């Protein structure tokens, strides 16, 4: 699937999974998949993903064969079909109702539950995208157990890709939600605009971002968010790439945009600081006690791709700048 884009794929996307939406309609098919010995179970516990971490080795997604772990299905709050790869079905289980002490036997044998953002960039790309997909879908199930129309309980149908109201007088269908958010690297040709929220770790700077509002185009959302946060007006809004960001349920839509005004008028309710930085500044960020966005984020990608376009000789230096959220390797 990576031939759909002309750039390197972002983390958590383009895993190559066949979502096989056409099979979700048939009654009983999910139960049949769970009876197959080769079906792989992707476990989530209270938003944490199940991974295998071995000393001196990269972490791996701990996908368990259903044939040996059918008992886990009975403990799952939600079960959702993710798709197939090379004929092997992958099914997500939400084990959140299980108390932590009861997980000890499982985790001691096969791995442990951890925040995906802690080890995401170290995972093989398919595994990272699969865990992100499972996390986002099961998070949606956790928060849509009741109908938003009438308040009655909902039940999972179509392999976990729909919840239906159980009230016969309502029967409203509900579908997994993804919130579109724009994230943009604003530049004036020689400098880029980075800001920081007050709650971030000291020294961390990133691109500006915000959610798309109803009745708004993506380009309008880019312009509005930049102006609201920094007082900068933009033009030439150009799409870069997208990234699923299931922390908890966003799709990040990345853009580069040219500035047509340059005096920053910071919105103190939105940002703790905002500054223009040259590529040379970014290459010296570490010496300045500053950090770039986390390595698994599209924000980092937007910054580094801009540097590559204006000062390719500085790309390696910027690539080496640490994140305020370092990837844990042990």
CSV table of N, CA and C in Angstrom, one decimal, residues 59-206:
chain,number,residue,atom,x,y,z
A,59,UNK,N,11.5,-4.1,20.5
A,59,UNK,CA,10.2,-4.7,21.0
A,59,UNK,C,9.4,-5.2,19.8
A,60,UNK,N,8.5,-6.1,20.0
A,60,UNK,CA,7.6,-6.7,19.0
A,60,UNK,C,6.2,-6.7,19.6
A,61,UNK,N,5.2,-6.6,18.7
A,61,UNK,CA,3.8,-6.8,19.1
A,61,UNK,C,3.6,-8.3,19.4
A,62,UNK,N,3.1,-8.5,20.6
A,62,UNK,CA,2.8,-9.9,21.1
A,62,UNK,C,1.5,-10.3,20.6
A,63,UNK,N,1.4,-10.9,19.4
A,63,UNK,CA,0.1,-11.3,18.8
A,63,UNK,C,0.0,-12.8,19.1
A,64,UNK,N,-1.0,-13.2,19.9
A,64,UNK,CA,-1.2,-14.5,20.4
A,64,UNK,C,-2.0,-15.4,19.5
A,65,UNK,N,-1.7,-16.6,19.2
A,65,UNK,CA,-2.5,-17.5,18.4
A,65,UNK,C,-3.8,-17.8,19.2
A,66,UNK,N,-5.0,-17.6,18.5
A,66,UNK,CA,-6.2,-17.9,19.1
A,66,UNK,C,-6.4,-19.3,19.6
A,67,UNK,N,-5.8,-20.2,18.9
A,67,UNK,CA,-6.0,-21.6,19.2
A,67,UNK,C,-5.5,-21.9,20.6
A,68,UNK,N,-4.5,-21.2,21.1
A,68,UNK,CA,-3.9,-21.5,22.4
A,68,UNK,C,-4.5,-20.5,23.5
A,69,UNK,N,-5.2,-19.5,23.1
A,69,UNK,CA,-5.7,-18.5,24.0
A,69,UNK,C,-7.1,-18.1,23.9
A,70,UNK,N,-8.0,-19.1,23.6
A,70,UNK,CA,-9.4,-18.9,23.4
A,70,UNK,C,-10.1,-18.4,24.7
A,71,UNK,N,-9.5,-18.8,25.8
A,71,UNK,CA,-10.0,-18.4,27.1
A,71,UNK,C,-10.0,-16.8,27.3
A,72,UNK,N,-9.2,-16.1,26.6
A,72,UNK,CA,-9.1,-14.7,26.7
A,72,UNK,C,-10.4,-14.0,26.2
A,73,UNK,N,-11.0,-14.6,25.2
A,73,UNK,CA,-12.2,-14.0,24.6
A,73,UNK,C,-13.3,-13.8,25.7
A,74,UNK,N,-13.4,-14.7,26.6
A,74,UNK,CA,-14.5,-14.7,27.6
A,74,UNK,C,-14.2,-13.5,28.5
A,75,UNK,N,-13.0,-13.0,28.7
A,75,UNK,CA,-12.7,-11.9,29.6
A,75,UNK,C,-12.7,-10.6,28.9
A,76,UNK,N,-12.9,-10.5,27.6
A,76,UNK,CA,-12.8,-9.3,26.8
A,76,UNK,C,-14.1,-8.5,26.9
A,77,UNK,N,-13.9,-7.2,27.1
A,77,UNK,CA,-15.1,-6.3,27.1
A,77,UNK,C,-15.6,-6.0,25.7
A,78,UNK,N,-14.6,-6.0,24.7
A,78,UNK,CA,-15.0,-5.8,23.3
A,78,UNK,C,-14.1,-6.7,22.5
A,79,UNK,N,-14.6,-7.1,21.3
A,79,UNK,CA,-13.9,-7.9,20.4
A,79,UNK,C,-14.1,-7.3,19.0
A,80,UNK,N,-13.0,-7.1,18.3
A,80,UNK,CA,-13.1,-6.4,17.0
A,80,UNK,C,-12.2,-7.0,16.0
A,81,UNK,N,-12.8,-7.3,14.8
A,81,UNK,CA,-12.0,-7.8,13.7
A,81,UNK,C,-11.2,-6.7,13.1
A,82,UNK,N,-9.9,-6.8,12.9
A,82,UNK,CA,-9.1,-5.8,12.3
A,82,UNK,C,-8.8,-6.0,10.8
A,83,UNK,N,-8.6,-7.2,10.4
A,83,UNK,CA,-8.4,-7.5,9.0
A,83,UNK,C,-7.5,-8.7,8.9
A,84,UNK,N,-7.0,-8.9,7.7
A,84,UNK,CA,-6.1,-10.1,7.4
A,84,UNK,C,-4.8,-9.7,6.7
A,85,UNK,N,-3.8,-10.5,6.9
A,85,UNK,CA,-2.5,-10.3,6.3
A,85,UNK,C,-2.1,-11.7,5.9
A,86,UNK,N,-1.9,-11.9,4.6
A,86,UNK,CA,-1.5,-13.2,4.1
A,86,UNK,C,-2.4,-14.3,4.5
A,87,UNK,N,-3.7,-14.0,4.6
A,87,UNK,CA,-4.7,-15.0,5.0
A,87,UNK,C,-4.8,-15.2,6.5
A,88,UNK,N,-4.1,-14.5,7.3
A,88,UNK,CA,-4.1,-14.7,8.7
A,88,UNK,C,-5.0,-13.5,9.3
A,89,UNK,N,-6.1,-13.9,10.0
A,89,UNK,CA,-7.0,-12.9,10.6
A,89,UNK,C,-6.4,-12.4,11.9
A,90,UNK,N,-6.6,-11.1,12.1
A,90,UNK,CA,-6.1,-10.4,13.3
A,90,UNK,C,-7.4,-9.8,14.0
A,91,UNK,N,-7.5,-10.1,15.3
A,91,UNK,CA,-8.7,-9.7,16.1
A,91,UNK,C,-8.2,-9.1,17.3
A,92,UNK,N,-8.8,-7.9,17.6
A,92,UNK,CA,-8.5,-7.1,18.8
A,92,UNK,C,-9.4,-7.5,20.0
A,93,UNK,N,-8.8,-7.6,21.2
A,93,UNK,CA,-9.5,-7.9,22.4
A,93,UNK,C,-9.2,-6.8,23.4
A,94,UNK,N,-10.3,-6.3,24.0
A,94,UNK,CA,-10.1,-5.3,25.1
A,94,UNK,C,-10.2,-6.0,26.4
A,95,UNK,N,-9.1,-6.2,27.1
A,95,UNK,CA,-9.1,-6.9,28.4
A,95,UNK,C,-9.2,-5.9,29.6
A,96,UNK,N,-9.7,-4.7,29.4
A,96,UNK,CA,-9.7,-3.7,30.4
A,96,UNK,C,-10.4,-4.1,31.7
A,97,UNK,N,-11.5,-5.0,31.6
A,97,UNK,CA,-12.2,-5.4,32.9
A,97,UNK,C,-11.3,-6.2,33.8
A,98,UNK,N,-10.2,-6.8,33.2
A,98,UNK,CA,-9.4,-7.7,34.0
A,98,UNK,C,-8.5,-6.9,35.0
A,99,UNK,N,-8.5,-7.2,36.2
A,99,UNK,CA,-7.7,-6.5,37.2
A,99,UNK,C,-6.2,-6.8,36.9
A,100,UNK,N,-5.3,-5.8,37.2
A,100,UNK,CA,-3.9,-6.0,36.9
A,100,UNK,C,-3.3,-7.2,37.5
A,101,UNK,N,-3.5,-7.6,38.8
A,101,UNK,CA,-2.9,-8.8,39.3
A,101,UNK,C,-3.2,-10.0,38.5
A,102,UNK,N,-4.4,-10.1,37.9
A,102,UNK,CA,-4.9,-11.2,37.1
A,102,UNK,C,-4.2,-11.3,35.8
A,103,UNK,N,-3.5,-10.3,35.4
A,103,UNK,CA,-2.7,-10.3,34.1
A,103,UNK,C,-1.3,-10.8,34.3
A,104,UNK,N,-0.9,-11.0,35.5
A,104,UNK,CA,0.5,-11.3,35.8
A,104,UNK,C,1.0,-12.6,35.1
A,105,UNK,N,0.2,-13.6,35.1
A,105,UNK,CA,0.6,-14.9,34.5
A,105,UNK,C,0.8,-14.7,33.0
A,106,UNK,N,-0.2,-14.0,32.4
A,106,UNK,CA,-0.1,-13.8,31.0
A,106,UNK,C,1.1,-12.9,30.6
A,107,UNK,N,1.3,-11.8,31.3
A,107,UNK,CA,2.4,-10.9,31.0
A,107,UNK,C,3.8,-11.5,31.3
A,108,UNK,N,3.8,-12.3,32.3
A,108,UNK,CA,5.1,-12.9,32.7
A,108,UNK,C,5.6,-13.9,31.6
A,109,UNK,N,4.6,-14.5,30.9
A,109,UNK,CA,4.9,-15.5,29.9
A,109,UNK,C,5.2,-14.9,28.5
A,110,UNK,N,4.4,-13.9,28.2
A,110,UNK,CA,4.4,-13.5,26.8
A,110,UNK,C,4.9,-12.1,26.6
A,111,UNK,N,4.8,-11.2,27.6
A,111,UNK,CA,5.1,-9.8,27.4
A,111,UNK,C,4.5,-8.9,28.4
A,112,UNK,N,4.2,-7.7,28.1
A,112,UNK,CA,3.6,-6.8,29.0
A,112,UNK,C,2.8,-5.7,28.3
A,113,UNK,N,2.0,-5.0,29.0
A,113,UNK,CA,1.2,-3.9,28.4
A,113,UNK,C,1.9,-2.6,28.6
A,114,UNK,N,2.0,-1.8,27.6
A,114,UNK,CA,2.7,-0.5,27.6
A,114,UNK,C,2.0,0.5,26.7
A,115,UNK,N,2.3,1.8,27.0
A,115,UNK,CA,1.8,2.8,26.1
A,115,UNK,C,2.5,2.7,24.8
A,116,UNK,N,1.8,2.7,23.7
A,116,UNK,CA,2.3,2.5,22.4
A,116,UNK,C,3.3,3.6,22.0
A,117,UNK,N,3.1,4.8,22.5
A,117,UNK,CA,4.0,5.9,22.2
A,117,UNK,C,5.3,5.8,22.8
A,118,UNK,N,5.4,4.9,23.8
A,118,UNK,CA,6.7,4.7,24.4
A,118,UNK,C,7.7,3.9,23.6
A,119,UNK,N,7.2,3.1,22.7
A,119,UNK,CA,8.1,2.2,21.9
A,119,UNK,C,7.7,2.2,20.4
A,120,UNK,N,6.7,3.0,20.0
A,120,UNK,CA,6.2,3.0,18.6
A,120,UNK,C,7.2,3.0,17.6
A,121,UNK,N,8.2,4.0,17.6
A,121,UNK,CA,9.2,4.1,16.5
A,121,UNK,C,10.1,2.9,16.4
A,122,UNK,N,10.1,2.0,17.4
A,122,UNK,CA,11.0,0.9,17.4
A,122,UNK,C,10.3,-0.4,16.8
A,123,UNK,N,9.0,-0.3,16.7
A,123,UNK,CA,8.3,-1.4,16.2
A,123,UNK,C,8.4,-1.6,14.7
A,124,UNK,N,8.3,-2.8,14.2
A,124,UNK,CA,8.2,-3.0,12.7
A,124,UNK,C,6.9,-2.3,12.3
A,125,UNK,N,7.0,-1.7,11.1
A,125,UNK,CA,5.9,-0.8,10.6
A,125,UNK,C,4.5,-1.4,10.7
A,126,UNK,N,4.4,-2.7,10.2
A,126,UNK,CA,3.1,-3.3,10.2
A,126,UNK,C,2.6,-3.5,11.6
A,127,UNK,N,3.5,-3.9,12.5
A,127,UNK,CA,3.1,-4.1,13.9
A,127,UNK,C,2.7,-2.8,14.6
A,128,UNK,N,3.4,-1.8,14.3
A,128,UNK,CA,3.0,-0.5,14.9
A,128,UNK,C,1.7,0.0,14.4
A,129,UNK,N,1.4,-0.2,13.1
A,129,UNK,CA,0.1,0.3,12.6
A,129,UNK,C,-1.0,-0.6,13.1
A,130,UNK,N,-0.8,-1.9,13.3
A,130,UNK,CA,-1.8,-2.8,13.8
A,130,UNK,C,-2.2,-2.4,15.2
A,131,UNK,N,-1.2,-2.2,16.1
A,131,UNK,CA,-1.4,-1.8,17.5
A,131,UNK,C,-2.1,-0.5,17.6
A,132,UNK,N,-1.8,0.4,16.7
A,132,UNK,CA,-2.5,1.7,16.7
A,132,UNK,C,-3.9,1.6,16.3
A,133,UNK,N,-4.2,0.8,15.3
A,133,UNK,CA,-5.5,0.5,14.8
A,133,UNK,C,-6.4,-0.1,15.9
A,134,UNK,N,-5.8,-1.2,16.6
A,134,UNK,CA,-6.5,-1.8,17.7
A,134,UNK,C,-6.8,-0.9,18.8
A,135,UNK,N,-5.8,-0.1,19.2
A,135,UNK,CA,-6.0,0.8,20.3
A,135,UNK,C,-7.1,1.8,20.0
A,136,UNK,N,-7.1,2.4,18.8
A,136,UNK,CA,-8.1,3.4,18.5
A,136,UNK,C,-9.5,2.8,18.4
A,137,UNK,N,-9.7,1.7,17.8
A,137,UNK,CA,-11.0,1.1,17.7
A,137,UNK,C,-11.6,0.7,19.0
A,138,UNK,N,-10.8,0.1,19.9
A,138,UNK,CA,-11.3,-0.4,21.2
A,138,UNK,C,-11.5,0.8,22.1
A,139,UNK,N,-10.8,1.9,21.9
A,139,UNK,CA,-11.1,3.1,22.7
A,139,UNK,C,-12.5,3.6,22.4
A,140,UNK,N,-12.8,3.6,21.1
A,140,UNK,CA,-14.1,4.0,20.6
A,140,UNK,C,-15.2,3.2,21.3
A,141,UNK,N,-15.0,1.9,21.3
A,141,UNK,CA,-16.0,1.0,21.9
A,141,UNK,C,-16.2,1.3,23.4
A,142,UNK,N,-15.1,1.6,24.1
A,142,UNK,CA,-15.2,1.9,25.5
A,142,UNK,C,-16.1,3.1,25.8
A,143,UNK,N,-16.2,4.1,24.9
A,143,UNK,CA,-16.9,5.3,25.1
A,143,UNK,C,-18.2,5.4,24.4
A,144,UNK,N,-18.6,4.4,23.8
A,144,UNK,CA,-19.9,4.4,23.0
A,144,UNK,C,-20.8,3.2,23.4
A,145,UNK,N,-20.8,2.9,24.7
A,145,UNK,CA,-21.6,1.8,25.2
A,145,UNK,C,-23.0,2.1,25.3
A,146,UNK,N,-23.3,3.4,25.2
A,146,UNK,CA,-24.7,3.9,25.3
A,146,UNK,C,-25.0,4.8,24.1
A,147,UNK,N,-26.3,4.7,23.7
A,147,UNK,CA,-26.7,5.4,22.5
A,147,UNK,C,-26.7,6.9,22.7
A,148,UNK,N,-26.2,7.7,21.8
A,148,UNK,CA,-26.2,9.1,21.9
A,148,UNK,C,-27.5,9.8,21.6
A,149,UNK,N,-28.4,9.0,21.1
A,149,UNK,CA,-29.8,9.5,20.7
A,149,UNK,C,-30.7,9.3,21.8
A,150,UNK,N,-30.8,8.1,22.4
A,150,UNK,CA,-31.8,7.8,23.4
A,150,UNK,C,-31.3,7.4,24.8
A,151,UNK,N,-30.0,7.1,24.8
A,151,UNK,CA,-29.3,6.7,26.1
A,151,UNK,C,-29.4,5.2,26.4
A,152,UNK,N,-30.0,4.4,25.6
A,152,UNK,CA,-30.0,3.0,25.9
A,152,UNK,C,-28.7,2.3,25.6
A,153,UNK,N,-28.4,1.1,26.1
A,153,UNK,CA,-27.2,0.4,25.8
A,153,UNK,C,-27.1,0.1,24.3
A,154,UNK,N,-25.8,0.1,23.8
A,154,UNK,CA,-25.6,-0.3,22.5
A,154,UNK,C,-24.9,-1.7,22.5
A,155,UNK,N,-24.9,-2.4,21.4
A,155,UNK,CA,-24.1,-3.6,21.2
A,155,UNK,C,-23.3,-3.6,20.0
A,156,UNK,N,-22.2,-4.3,20.1
A,156,UNK,CA,-21.2,-4.4,19.0
A,156,UNK,C,-21.7,-5.3,17.9
A,157,UNK,N,-21.7,-4.8,16.6
A,157,UNK,CA,-22.1,-5.7,15.5
A,157,UNK,C,-21.1,-5.5,14.4
A,158,UNK,N,-21.2,-6.2,13.3
A,158,UNK,CA,-20.4,-6.1,12.1
A,158,UNK,C,-18.9,-6.2,12.5
A,159,UNK,N,-18.6,-7.2,13.3
A,159,UNK,CA,-17.2,-7.4,13.7
A,159,UNK,C,-16.5,-6.3,14.5
A,160,UNK,N,-17.3,-5.6,15.2
A,160,UNK,CA,-16.8,-4.5,16.0
A,160,UNK,C,-16.6,-3.2,15.3
A,161,UNK,N,-17.2,-3.1,14.1
A,161,UNK,CA,-17.1,-1.8,13.3
A,161,UNK,C,-18.4,-1.0,13.3
A,162,UNK,N,-19.3,-1.4,14.2
A,162,UNK,CA,-20.6,-0.7,14.4
A,162,UNK,C,-21.1,-1.0,15.7
A,163,UNK,N,-21.8,-0.1,16.4
A,163,UNK,CA,-22.5,-0.4,17.6
A,163,UNK,C,-24.0,0.1,17.3
A,164,UNK,N,-24.9,-0.8,17.6
A,164,UNK,CA,-26.3,-0.5,17.4
A,164,UNK,C,-27.1,-0.4,18.7
A,165,UNK,N,-28.0,0.6,18.7
A,165,UNK,CA,-28.8,0.8,19.9
A,165,UNK,C,-29.7,-0.4,20.1
A,166,UNK,N,-29.9,-0.8,21.3
A,166,UNK,CA,-30.7,-2.0,21.6
A,166,UNK,C,-32.2,-1.6,21.9
A,167,UNK,N,-32.5,-0.3,21.9
A,167,UNK,CA,-33.8,0.1,22.0
A,167,UNK,C,-34.6,-0.1,20.7
A,168,UNK,N,-35.6,-0.9,20.7
A,168,UNK,CA,-36.3,-1.2,19.4
A,168,UNK,C,-36.9,0.0,18.8
A,169,UNK,N,-37.2,1.0,19.7
A,169,UNK,CA,-37.8,2.2,19.2
A,169,UNK,C,-36.8,3.2,18.6
A,170,UNK,N,-35.6,2.9,18.7
A,170,UNK,CA,-34.5,3.8,18.2
A,170,UNK,C,-33.6,3.1,17.2
A,171,UNK,N,-32.9,2.0,17.7
A,171,UNK,CA,-32.0,1.2,16.8
A,171,UNK,C,-31.0,2.1,16.0
A,172,UNK,N,-30.6,3.2,16.5
A,172,UNK,CA,-29.7,4.0,15.8
A,172,UNK,C,-28.3,3.3,15.7
A,173,UNK,N,-27.7,3.4,14.5
A,173,UNK,CA,-26.4,2.8,14.3
A,173,UNK,C,-25.3,3.9,14.6
A,174,UNK,N,-24.2,3.4,15.2
A,174,UNK,CA,-23.1,4.3,15.6
A,174,UNK,C,-21.8,3.7,15.0
A,175,UNK,N,-21.0,4.5,14.4
A,175,UNK,CA,-19.8,4.0,13.7
A,175,UNK,C,-18.5,4.6,14.4
A,176,UNK,N,-17.4,3.9,14.3
A,176,UNK,CA,-16.2,4.4,14.8
A,176,UNK,C,-15.8,5.8,14.4
A,177,UNK,N,-15.4,6.6,15.3
A,177,UNK,CA,-15.2,8.0,15.1
A,177,UNK,C,-13.7,8.3,15.0
A,178,UNK,N,-13.4,9.2,14.0
A,178,UNK,CA,-12.1,9.7,13.9
A,178,UNK,C,-12.2,11.2,13.8
A,179,UNK,N,-11.5,12.0,14.6
A,179,UNK,CA,-11.5,13.4,14.6
A,179,UNK,C,-10.4,14.0,13.7
A,180,UNK,N,-10.8,14.7,12.6
A,180,UNK,CA,-9.8,15.3,11.8
A,180,UNK,C,-9.1,16.5,12.4
A,181,UNK,N,-7.8,16.5,12.4
A,181,UNK,CA,-7.0,17.6,13.0
A,181,UNK,C,-6.0,18.0,11.9
A,182,UNK,N,-5.8,19.3,11.7
A,182,UNK,CA,-4.7,19.8,10.8
A,182,UNK,C,-3.5,20.1,11.7
A,183,UNK,N,-2.4,19.8,11.1
A,183,UNK,CA,-1.1,20.1,11.7
A,183,UNK,C,-0.2,20.6,10.6
A,184,UNK,N,0.5,21.8,10.9
A,184,UNK,CA,1.1,22.5,9.8
A,184,UNK,C,2.5,23.1,10.2
A,185,UNK,N,3.4,23.0,9.2
A,185,UNK,CA,4.7,23.7,9.3
A,185,UNK,C,4.6,24.9,8.5
A,186,UNK,N,4.5,26.1,9.2
A,186,UNK,CA,4.5,27.4,8.6
A,186,UNK,C,5.9,27.9,8.4
A,187,UNK,N,6.2,28.4,7.2
A,187,UNK,CA,7.5,28.9,6.9
A,187,UNK,C,7.5,30.1,6.0
A,188,UNK,N,8.6,30.9,6.0
A,188,UNK,CA,8.7,32.0,5.1
A,188,UNK,C,9.8,31.9,4.1
A,189,UNK,N,10.2,30.6,3.9
A,189,UNK,CA,11.2,30.3,2.9
A,189,UNK,C,12.6,30.0,3.6
A,190,UNK,N,12.9,30.9,4.6
A,190,UNK,CA,14.2,30.7,5.3
A,190,UNK,C,14.0,30.3,6.8
A,191,UNK,N,12.8,30.6,7.3
A,191,UNK,CA,12.5,30.3,8.7
A,191,UNK,C,11.2,29.5,8.8
A,192,UNK,N,11.1,28.7,9.9
A,192,UNK,CA,9.8,28.0,10.2
A,192,UNK,C,9.3,28.5,11.5
A,193,UNK,N,8.0,28.3,11.7
A,193,UNK,CA,7.3,28.8,12.9
A,193,UNK,C,7.0,27.6,13.8
A,194,UNK,N,7.6,27.6,15.0
A,194,UNK,CA,7.3,26.6,16.0
A,194,UNK,C,6.8,27.2,17.3
A,195,UNK,N,6.0,26.4,18.0
A,195,UNK,CA,5.5,26.9,19.2
A,195,UNK,C,5.5,25.8,20.3
A,196,UNK,N,5.1,26.2,21.5
A,196,UNK,CA,5.0,25.2,22.5
A,196,UNK,C,3.8,25.5,23.4
A,197,UNK,N,3.2,24.5,23.9
A,197,UNK,CA,2.1,24.6,24.9
A,197,UNK,C,2.8,24.7,26.3
A,198,UNK,N,2.1,25.3,27.2
A,198,UNK,CA,2.6,25.5,28.5
A,198,UNK,C,2.8,24.2,29.3
A,199,UNK,N,2.0,23.2,29.0
A,199,UNK,CA,2.0,22.0,29.7
A,199,UNK,C,3.1,21.0,29.2
A,200,UNK,N,3.8,21.4,28.1
A,200,UNK,CA,4.8,20.5,27.5
A,200,UNK,C,6.1,20.5,28.4
A,201,UNK,N,6.9,19.5,28.2
A,201,UNK,CA,8.2,19.6,28.9
A,201,UNK,C,9.0,20.8,28.5
A,202,UNK,N,9.8,21.3,29.4
A,202,UNK,CA,10.6,22.5,29.1
A,202,UNK,C,11.5,22.3,27.9
A,203,UNK,N,11.4,23.3,27.0
A,203,UNK,CA,12.3,23.3,25.8
A,203,UNK,C,11.7,22.6,24.6
A,204,UNK,N,10.5,22.0,24.7
A,204,UNK,CA,9.9,21.3,23.6
A,204,UNK,C,9.2,22.3,22.7
A,205,UNK,N,9.5,22.2,21.4
A,205,UNK,CA,8.8,23.1,20.4
A,205,UNK,C,8.3,22.2,19.3
A,206,UNK,N,7.1,22.5,18.7
A,206,UNK,CA,6.6,21.7,17.7
A,206,UNK,C,5.8,22.6,16.7
